[in-house]
């Protein structure tokens, strides 16, 4: 059985972006409706979005900074 891994992209100083092939629920188990007609969905990381958990671009004006990067792969021998 081959399962394709979900790729979540982290935008520098911005949201998490992932393909719109997921379900997101709140702490009570209620499902959020994903924005219609989008191939990718952006999830807020700055905490300032008026449409949380989705990004509305507020990170651009609130001074949010997050530049995490993954460690480079280990060299192969």
CSV table of C-alpha atoms in Angstrom, one decimal:
chain,number,residue,atom,x,y,z
A,1,UNK,CA,0.0,0.0,0.0
A,2,UNK,CA,1.5,3.3,-1.1
A,3,UNK,CA,0.4,6.5,0.7
A,4,UNK,CA,1.4,9.8,-0.7
A,5,UNK,CA,2.9,12.1,2.0
A,6,UNK,CA,1.2,15.4,2.7
A,7,UNK,CA,3.6,18.3,2.1
A,8,UNK,CA,3.2,21.3,4.3
A,9,UNK,CA,5.1,24.4,3.1
A,10,UNK,CA,6.1,27.0,5.6
A,11,UNK,CA,6.2,30.5,4.1
A,12,UNK,CA,8.9,32.7,5.6
A,13,UNK,CA,7.2,35.2,8.0
A,14,UNK,CA,3.9,33.8,6.8
A,15,UNK,CA,1.4,30.9,6.9
A,16,UNK,CA,1.5,27.2,6.6
A,17,UNK,CA,0.4,26.2,3.1
A,18,UNK,CA,-0.9,22.8,2.3
A,19,UNK,CA,-3.0,21.1,-0.4
A,20,UNK,CA,-6.7,21.4,0.1
A,21,UNK,CA,-7.1,17.6,0.7
A,22,UNK,CA,-7.6,17.6,4.5
A,23,UNK,CA,-10.2,18.1,7.2
A,24,UNK,CA,-9.6,20.4,10.1
A,25,UNK,CA,-11.7,20.2,13.2
A,26,UNK,CA,-11.9,22.4,16.4
A,27,UNK,CA,-11.4,21.1,19.9
A,28,UNK,CA,-15.0,20.0,20.0
A,29,UNK,CA,-14.7,18.0,16.8
A,30,UNK,CA,-16.6,20.5,14.6
A,31,UNK,CA,-15.3,20.7,11.1
A,32,UNK,CA,-14.2,24.0,9.6
A,33,UNK,CA,-15.4,24.5,6.0
A,34,UNK,CA,-12.3,25.0,3.7
A,35,UNK,CA,-12.4,28.0,1.4
A,36,UNK,CA,-14.1,26.8,-1.8
A,37,UNK,CA,-12.3,26.5,-5.2
A,38,UNK,CA,-8.8,26.6,-3.8
A,39,UNK,CA,-6.0,24.1,-4.6
A,40,UNK,CA,-4.0,25.1,-1.6
A,41,UNK,CA,-5.1,26.4,1.8
A,42,UNK,CA,-3.0,28.8,4.0
A,43,UNK,CA,-3.3,28.3,7.8
A,44,UNK,CA,-2.5,31.3,10.1
A,45,UNK,CA,0.7,31.2,12.2
A,46,UNK,CA,0.7,34.8,13.4
A,47,UNK,CA,-2.5,34.6,15.4
A,48,UNK,CA,-3.8,37.9,14.0
A,49,UNK,CA,-6.1,36.6,11.2
A,50,UNK,CA,-9.8,37.5,11.4
A,51,UNK,CA,-10.6,34.2,9.8
A,52,UNK,CA,-8.6,31.8,12.0
A,53,UNK,CA,-7.5,29.1,11.5
A,54,UNK,CA,-7.1,30.4,7.9
A,55,UNK,CA,-4.7,33.1,6.9
A,56,UNK,CA,-6.1,36.4,5.8
A,57,UNK,CA,-2.7,38.1,5.2
A,58,UNK,CA,-2.5,39.8,8.6
A,59,UNK,CA,1.0,38.6,9.1
A,60,UNK,CA,2.1,41.2,6.6
A,61,UNK,CA,1.1,44.1,8.8
A,62,UNK,CA,1.5,42.8,12.4
A,63,UNK,CA,5.3,42.3,12.3
A,64,UNK,CA,5.2,38.5,12.5
A,65,UNK,CA,8.6,37.0,12.0
A,66,UNK,CA,9.4,33.3,11.6
A,67,UNK,CA,12.2,32.1,9.4
A,68,UNK,CA,12.6,28.5,10.5
A,69,UNK,CA,14.4,26.3,8.1
A,70,UNK,CA,14.9,22.5,8.1
A,71,UNK,CA,18.3,21.1,8.6
A,72,UNK,CA,20.0,20.2,5.3
A,73,UNK,CA,20.1,16.5,4.5
A,74,UNK,CA,23.1,14.5,5.8
A,75,UNK,CA,25.7,13.8,3.1
A,76,UNK,CA,25.5,10.4,1.5
A,77,UNK,CA,28.6,8.3,1.4
